[in-house]
PDB file of N, CA and C in Angstrom:
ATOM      1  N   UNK A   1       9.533 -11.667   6.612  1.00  0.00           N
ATOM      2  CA  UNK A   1       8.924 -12.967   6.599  1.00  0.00           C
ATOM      3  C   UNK A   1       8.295 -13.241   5.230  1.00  0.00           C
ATOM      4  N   UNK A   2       8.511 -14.517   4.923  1.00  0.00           N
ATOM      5  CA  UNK A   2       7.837 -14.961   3.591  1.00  0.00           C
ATOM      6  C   UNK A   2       6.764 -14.560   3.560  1.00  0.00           C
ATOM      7  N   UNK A   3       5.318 -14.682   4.192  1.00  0.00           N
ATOM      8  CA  UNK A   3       3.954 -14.336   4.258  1.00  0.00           C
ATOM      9  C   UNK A   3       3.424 -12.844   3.903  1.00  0.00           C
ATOM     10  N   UNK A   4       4.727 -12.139   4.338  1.00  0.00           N
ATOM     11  CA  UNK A   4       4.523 -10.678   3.765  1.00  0.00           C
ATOM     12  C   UNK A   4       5.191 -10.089   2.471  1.00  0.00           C
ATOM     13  N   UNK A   5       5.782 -11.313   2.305  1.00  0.00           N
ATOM     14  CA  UNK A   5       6.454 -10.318   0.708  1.00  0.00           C
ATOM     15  C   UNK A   5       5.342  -9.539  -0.511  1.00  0.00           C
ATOM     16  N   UNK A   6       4.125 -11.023  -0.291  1.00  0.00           N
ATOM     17  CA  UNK A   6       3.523 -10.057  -1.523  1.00  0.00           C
ATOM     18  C   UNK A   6       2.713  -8.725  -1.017  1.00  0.00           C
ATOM     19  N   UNK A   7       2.347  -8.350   0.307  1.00  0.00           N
ATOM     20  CA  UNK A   7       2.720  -7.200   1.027  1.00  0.00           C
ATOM     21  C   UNK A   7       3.853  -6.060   0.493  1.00  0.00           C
ATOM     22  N   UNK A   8       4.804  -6.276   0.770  1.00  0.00           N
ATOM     23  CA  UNK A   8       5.597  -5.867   0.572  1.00  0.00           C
ATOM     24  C   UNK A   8       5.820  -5.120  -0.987  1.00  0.00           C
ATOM     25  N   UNK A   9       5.898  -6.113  -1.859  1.00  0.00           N
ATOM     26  CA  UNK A   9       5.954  -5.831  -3.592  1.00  0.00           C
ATOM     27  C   UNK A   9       4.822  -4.889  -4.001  1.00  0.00           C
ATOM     28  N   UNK A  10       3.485  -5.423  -3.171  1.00  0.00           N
ATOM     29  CA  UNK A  10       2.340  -3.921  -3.778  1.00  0.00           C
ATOM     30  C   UNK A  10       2.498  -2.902  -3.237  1.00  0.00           C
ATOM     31  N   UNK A  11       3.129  -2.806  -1.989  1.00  0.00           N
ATOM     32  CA  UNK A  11       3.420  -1.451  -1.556  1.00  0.00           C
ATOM     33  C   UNK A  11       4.749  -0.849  -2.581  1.00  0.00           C
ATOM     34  N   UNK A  12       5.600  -1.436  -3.032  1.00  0.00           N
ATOM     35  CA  UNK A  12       6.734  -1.055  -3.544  1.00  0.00           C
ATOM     36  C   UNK A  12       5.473  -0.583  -5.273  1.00  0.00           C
ATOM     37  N   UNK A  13       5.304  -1.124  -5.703  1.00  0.00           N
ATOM     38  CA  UNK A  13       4.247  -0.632  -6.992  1.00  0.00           C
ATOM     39  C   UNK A  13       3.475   0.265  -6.964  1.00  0.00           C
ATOM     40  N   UNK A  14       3.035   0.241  -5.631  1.00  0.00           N
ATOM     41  CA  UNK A  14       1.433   1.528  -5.243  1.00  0.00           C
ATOM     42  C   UNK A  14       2.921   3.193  -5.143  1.00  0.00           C
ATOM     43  N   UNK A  15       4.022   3.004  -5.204  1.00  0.00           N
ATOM     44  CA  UNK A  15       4.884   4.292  -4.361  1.00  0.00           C
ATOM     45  C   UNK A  15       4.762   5.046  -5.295  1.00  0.00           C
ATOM     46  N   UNK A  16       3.773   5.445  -6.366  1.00  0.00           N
ATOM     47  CA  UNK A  16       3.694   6.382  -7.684  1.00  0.00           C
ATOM     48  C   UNK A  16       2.104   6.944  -7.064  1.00  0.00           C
ATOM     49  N   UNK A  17       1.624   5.987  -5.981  1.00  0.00           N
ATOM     50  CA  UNK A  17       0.156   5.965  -6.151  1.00  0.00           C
ATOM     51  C   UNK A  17      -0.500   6.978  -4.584  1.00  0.00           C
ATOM     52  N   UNK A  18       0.575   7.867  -4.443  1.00  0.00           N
ATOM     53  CA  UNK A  18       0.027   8.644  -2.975  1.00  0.00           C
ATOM     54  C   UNK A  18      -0.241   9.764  -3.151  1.00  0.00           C
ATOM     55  N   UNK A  19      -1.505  10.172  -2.216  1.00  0.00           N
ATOM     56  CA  UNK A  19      -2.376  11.538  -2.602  1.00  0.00           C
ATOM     57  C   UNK A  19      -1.539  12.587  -1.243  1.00  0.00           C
ATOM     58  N   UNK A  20      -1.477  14.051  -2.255  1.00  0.00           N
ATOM     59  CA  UNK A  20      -1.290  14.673  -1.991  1.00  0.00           C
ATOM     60  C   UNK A  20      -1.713  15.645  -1.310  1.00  0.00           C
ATOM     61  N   UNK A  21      -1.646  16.294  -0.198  1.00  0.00           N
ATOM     62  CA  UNK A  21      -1.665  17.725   0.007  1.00  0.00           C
ATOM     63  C   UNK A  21      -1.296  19.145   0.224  1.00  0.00           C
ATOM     64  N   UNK A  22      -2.020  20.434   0.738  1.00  0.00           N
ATOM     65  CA  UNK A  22      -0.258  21.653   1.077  1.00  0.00           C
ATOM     66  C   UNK A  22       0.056  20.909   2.313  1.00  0.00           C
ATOM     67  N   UNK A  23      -1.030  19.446   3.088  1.00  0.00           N
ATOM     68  CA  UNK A  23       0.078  19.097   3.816  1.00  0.00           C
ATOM     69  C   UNK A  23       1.011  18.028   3.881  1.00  0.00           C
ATOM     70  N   UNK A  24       1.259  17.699   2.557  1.00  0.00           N
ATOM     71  CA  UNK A  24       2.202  16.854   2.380  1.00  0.00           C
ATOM     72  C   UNK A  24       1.155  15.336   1.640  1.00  0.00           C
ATOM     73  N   UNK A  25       2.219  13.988   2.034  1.00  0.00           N
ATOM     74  CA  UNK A  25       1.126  12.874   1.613  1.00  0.00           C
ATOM     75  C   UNK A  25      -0.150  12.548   2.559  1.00  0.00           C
ATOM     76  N   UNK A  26      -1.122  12.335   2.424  1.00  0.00           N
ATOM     77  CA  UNK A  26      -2.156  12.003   2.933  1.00  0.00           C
ATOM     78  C   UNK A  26      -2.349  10.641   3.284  1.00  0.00           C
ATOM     79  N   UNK A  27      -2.184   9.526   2.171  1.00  0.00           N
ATOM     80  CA  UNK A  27      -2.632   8.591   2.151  1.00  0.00           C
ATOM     81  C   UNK A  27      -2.759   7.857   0.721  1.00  0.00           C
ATOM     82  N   UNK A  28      -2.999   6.468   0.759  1.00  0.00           N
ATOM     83  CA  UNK A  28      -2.670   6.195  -0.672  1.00  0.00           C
ATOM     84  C   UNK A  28      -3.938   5.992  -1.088  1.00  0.00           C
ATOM     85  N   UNK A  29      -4.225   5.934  -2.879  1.00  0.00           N
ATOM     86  CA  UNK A  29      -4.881   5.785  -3.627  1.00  0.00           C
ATOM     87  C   UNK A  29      -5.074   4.305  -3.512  1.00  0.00           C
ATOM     88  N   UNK A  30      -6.117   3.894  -2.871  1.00  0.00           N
ATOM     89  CA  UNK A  30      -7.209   2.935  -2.579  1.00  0.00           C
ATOM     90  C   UNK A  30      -7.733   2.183  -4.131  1.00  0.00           C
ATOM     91  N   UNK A  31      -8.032   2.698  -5.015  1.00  0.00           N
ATOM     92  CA  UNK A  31      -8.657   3.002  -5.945  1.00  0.00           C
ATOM     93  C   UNK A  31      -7.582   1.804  -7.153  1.00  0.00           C
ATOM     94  N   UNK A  32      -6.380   2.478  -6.923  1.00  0.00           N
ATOM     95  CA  UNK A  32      -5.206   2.130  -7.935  1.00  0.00           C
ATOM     96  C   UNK A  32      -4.961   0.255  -6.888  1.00  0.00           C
ATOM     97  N   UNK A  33      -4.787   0.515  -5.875  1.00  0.00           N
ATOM     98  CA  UNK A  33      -4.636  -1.048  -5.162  1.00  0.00           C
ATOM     99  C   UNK A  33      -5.994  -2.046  -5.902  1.00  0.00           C
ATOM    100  N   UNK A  34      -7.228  -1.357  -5.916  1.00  0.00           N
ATOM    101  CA  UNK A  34      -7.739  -2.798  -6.627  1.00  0.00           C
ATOM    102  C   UNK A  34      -7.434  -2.763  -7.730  1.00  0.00           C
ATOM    103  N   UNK A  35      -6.969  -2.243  -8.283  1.00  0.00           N
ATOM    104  CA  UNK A  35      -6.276  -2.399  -9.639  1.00  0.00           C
ATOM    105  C   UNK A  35      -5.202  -3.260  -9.988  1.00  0.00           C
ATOM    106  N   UNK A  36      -4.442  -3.171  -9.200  1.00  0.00           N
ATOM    107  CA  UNK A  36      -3.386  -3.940  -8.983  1.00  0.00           C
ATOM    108  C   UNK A  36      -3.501  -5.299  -8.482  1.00  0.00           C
ATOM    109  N   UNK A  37      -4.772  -5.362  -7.304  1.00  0.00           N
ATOM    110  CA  UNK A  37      -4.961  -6.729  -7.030  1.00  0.00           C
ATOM    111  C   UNK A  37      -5.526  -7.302  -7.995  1.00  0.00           C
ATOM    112  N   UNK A  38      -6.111  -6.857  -9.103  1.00  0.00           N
ATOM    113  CA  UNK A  38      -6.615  -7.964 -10.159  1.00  0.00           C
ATOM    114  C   UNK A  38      -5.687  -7.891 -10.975  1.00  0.00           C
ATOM    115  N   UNK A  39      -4.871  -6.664 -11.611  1.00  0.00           N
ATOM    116  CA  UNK A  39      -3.883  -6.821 -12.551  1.00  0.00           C
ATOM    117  C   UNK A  39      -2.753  -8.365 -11.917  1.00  0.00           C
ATOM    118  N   UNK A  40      -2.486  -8.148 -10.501  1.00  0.00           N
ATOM    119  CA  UNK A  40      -1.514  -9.279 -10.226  1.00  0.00           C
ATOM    120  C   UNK A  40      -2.090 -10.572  -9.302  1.00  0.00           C
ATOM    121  N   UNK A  41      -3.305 -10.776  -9.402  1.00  0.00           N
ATOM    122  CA  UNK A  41      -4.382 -11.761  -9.422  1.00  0.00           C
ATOM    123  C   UNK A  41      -4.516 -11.940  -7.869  1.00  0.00           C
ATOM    124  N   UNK A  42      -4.426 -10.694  -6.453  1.00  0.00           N
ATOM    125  CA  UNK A  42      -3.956 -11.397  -5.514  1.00  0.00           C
ATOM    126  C   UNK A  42      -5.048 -12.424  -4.801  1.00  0.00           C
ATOM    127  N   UNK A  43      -4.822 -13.211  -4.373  1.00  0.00           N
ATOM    128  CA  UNK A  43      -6.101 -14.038  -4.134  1.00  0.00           C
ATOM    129  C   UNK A  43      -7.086 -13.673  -2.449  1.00  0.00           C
ATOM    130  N   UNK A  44      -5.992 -12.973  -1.222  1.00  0.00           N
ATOM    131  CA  UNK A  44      -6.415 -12.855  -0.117  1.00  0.00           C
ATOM    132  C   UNK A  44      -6.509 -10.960  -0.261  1.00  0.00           C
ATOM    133  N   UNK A  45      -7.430 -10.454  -1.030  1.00  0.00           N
ATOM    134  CA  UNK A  45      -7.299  -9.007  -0.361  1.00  0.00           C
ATOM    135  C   UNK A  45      -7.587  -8.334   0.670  1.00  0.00           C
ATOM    136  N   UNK A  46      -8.446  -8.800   1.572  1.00  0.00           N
ATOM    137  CA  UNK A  46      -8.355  -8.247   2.732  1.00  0.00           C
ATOM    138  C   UNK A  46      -6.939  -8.333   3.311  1.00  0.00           C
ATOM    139  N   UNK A  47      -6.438  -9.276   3.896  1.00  0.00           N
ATOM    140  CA  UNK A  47      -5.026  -9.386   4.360  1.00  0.00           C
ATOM    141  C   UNK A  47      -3.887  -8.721   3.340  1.00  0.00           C
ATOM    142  N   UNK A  48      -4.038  -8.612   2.140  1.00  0.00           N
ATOM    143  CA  UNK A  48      -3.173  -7.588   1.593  1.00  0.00           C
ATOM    144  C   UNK A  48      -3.354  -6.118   1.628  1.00  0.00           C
ATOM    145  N   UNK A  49      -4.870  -5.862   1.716  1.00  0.00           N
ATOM    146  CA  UNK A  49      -5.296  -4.506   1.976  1.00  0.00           C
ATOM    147  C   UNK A  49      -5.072  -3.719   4.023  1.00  0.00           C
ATOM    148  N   UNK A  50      -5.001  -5.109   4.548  1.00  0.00           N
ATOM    149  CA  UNK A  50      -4.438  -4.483   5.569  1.00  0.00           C
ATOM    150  C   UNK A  50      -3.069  -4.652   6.035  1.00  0.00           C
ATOM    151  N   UNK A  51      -2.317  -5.538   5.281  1.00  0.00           N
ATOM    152  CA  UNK A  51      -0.998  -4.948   5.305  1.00  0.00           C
ATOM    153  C   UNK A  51      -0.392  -3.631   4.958  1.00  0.00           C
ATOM    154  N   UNK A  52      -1.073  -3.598   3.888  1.00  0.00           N
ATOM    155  CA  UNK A  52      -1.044  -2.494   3.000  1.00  0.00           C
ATOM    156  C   UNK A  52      -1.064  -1.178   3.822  1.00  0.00           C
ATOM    157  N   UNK A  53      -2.361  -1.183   4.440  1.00  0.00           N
ATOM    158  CA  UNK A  53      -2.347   0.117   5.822  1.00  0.00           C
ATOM    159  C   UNK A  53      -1.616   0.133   6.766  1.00  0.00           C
ATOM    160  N   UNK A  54      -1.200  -1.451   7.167  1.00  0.00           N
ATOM    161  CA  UNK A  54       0.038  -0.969   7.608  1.00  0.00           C
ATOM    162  C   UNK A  54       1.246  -0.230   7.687  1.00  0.00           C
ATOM    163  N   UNK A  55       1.624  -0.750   6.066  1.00  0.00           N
ATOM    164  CA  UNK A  55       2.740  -0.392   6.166  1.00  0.00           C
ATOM    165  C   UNK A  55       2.895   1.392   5.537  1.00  0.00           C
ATOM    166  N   UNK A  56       1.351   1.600   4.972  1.00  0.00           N
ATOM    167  CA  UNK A  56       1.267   3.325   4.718  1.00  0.00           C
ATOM    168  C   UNK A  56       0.810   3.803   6.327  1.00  0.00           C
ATOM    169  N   UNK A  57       0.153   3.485   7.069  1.00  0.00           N
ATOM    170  CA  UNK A  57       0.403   4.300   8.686  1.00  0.00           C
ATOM    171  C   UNK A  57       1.791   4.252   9.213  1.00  0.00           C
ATOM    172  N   UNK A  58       2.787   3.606   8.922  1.00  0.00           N
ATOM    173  CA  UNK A  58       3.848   3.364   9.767  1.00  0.00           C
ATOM    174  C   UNK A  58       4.834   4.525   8.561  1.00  0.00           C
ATOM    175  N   UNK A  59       4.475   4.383   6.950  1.00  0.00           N
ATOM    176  CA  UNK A  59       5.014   5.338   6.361  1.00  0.00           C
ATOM    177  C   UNK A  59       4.948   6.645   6.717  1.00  0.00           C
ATOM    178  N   UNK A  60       3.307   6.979   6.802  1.00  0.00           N
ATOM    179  CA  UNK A  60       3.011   8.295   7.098  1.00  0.00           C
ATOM    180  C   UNK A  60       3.772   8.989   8.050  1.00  0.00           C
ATOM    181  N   UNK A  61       4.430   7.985   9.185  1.00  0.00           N
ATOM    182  CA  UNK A  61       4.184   8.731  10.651  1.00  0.00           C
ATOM    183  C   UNK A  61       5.846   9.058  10.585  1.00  0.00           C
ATOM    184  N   UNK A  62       6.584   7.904   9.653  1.00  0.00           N
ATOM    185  CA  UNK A  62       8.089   8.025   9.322  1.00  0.00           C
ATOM    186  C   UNK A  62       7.924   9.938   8.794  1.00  0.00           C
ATOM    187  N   UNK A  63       7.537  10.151   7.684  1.00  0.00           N
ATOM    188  CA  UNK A  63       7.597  11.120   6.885  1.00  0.00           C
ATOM    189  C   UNK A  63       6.770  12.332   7.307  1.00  0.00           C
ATOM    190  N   UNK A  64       6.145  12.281   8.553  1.00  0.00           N
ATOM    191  CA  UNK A  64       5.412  13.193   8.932  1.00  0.00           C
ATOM    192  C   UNK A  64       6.071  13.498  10.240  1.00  0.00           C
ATOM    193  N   UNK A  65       6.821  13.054  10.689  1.00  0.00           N
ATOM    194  CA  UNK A  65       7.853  12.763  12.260  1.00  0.00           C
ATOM    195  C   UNK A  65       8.212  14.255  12.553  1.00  0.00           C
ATOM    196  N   UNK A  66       9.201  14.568  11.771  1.00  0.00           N
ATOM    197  CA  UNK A  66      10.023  15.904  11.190  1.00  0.00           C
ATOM    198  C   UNK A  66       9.172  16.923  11.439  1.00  0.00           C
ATOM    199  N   UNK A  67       7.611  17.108  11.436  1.00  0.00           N
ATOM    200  CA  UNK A  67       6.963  18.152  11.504  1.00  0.00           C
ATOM    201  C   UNK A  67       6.295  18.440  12.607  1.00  0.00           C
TER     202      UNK A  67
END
C-alpha cells in the first residue's frame, strides 16, 4: 500500500543497522532510525517508528523460525 512505502524504504536503509548477538540479530539500532528520520525529513515518526517495529518483529521471528 502507498501509505507504507516510506515504511518500507527506512527499513530497506536501517538493513546495515542491526545489533548483534552469540544469539544472532537482536533488534535494530533505534539510535541510527532518528538519524535517518531527520537526514530524510520524515514528518510522522511515531507511525514510521512503529511500522518500523513492525516490520523488525515480523523480521526477527522470519530469521529466528529455524531455531
Amino acid at each position: 500500500w502507498p501509505n507504507n512505502w516510506e515504511i518500507v524504504q527506512m527499513f530497506t536503509r536501517m538493513s546495515t543497522q542491526w545489533h548483534v548477538s552469540m544469539a544472532g540479530l537482536t533488534g535494530l539500532n533505534y539510535s541510527s532510525l532518528e538519524y535517518l528520520c531527520r537526514l530524510y525529513e520524515v514528518k510522522d515518526h511515531i507511525s514510521l517508528f512503529e511500522g518500523i517495529q513492525v516490520m523488525e518483529i515480523t523480521a526477527l521471528s522470519c530469521m529466528h523460525k529455524s531455531k
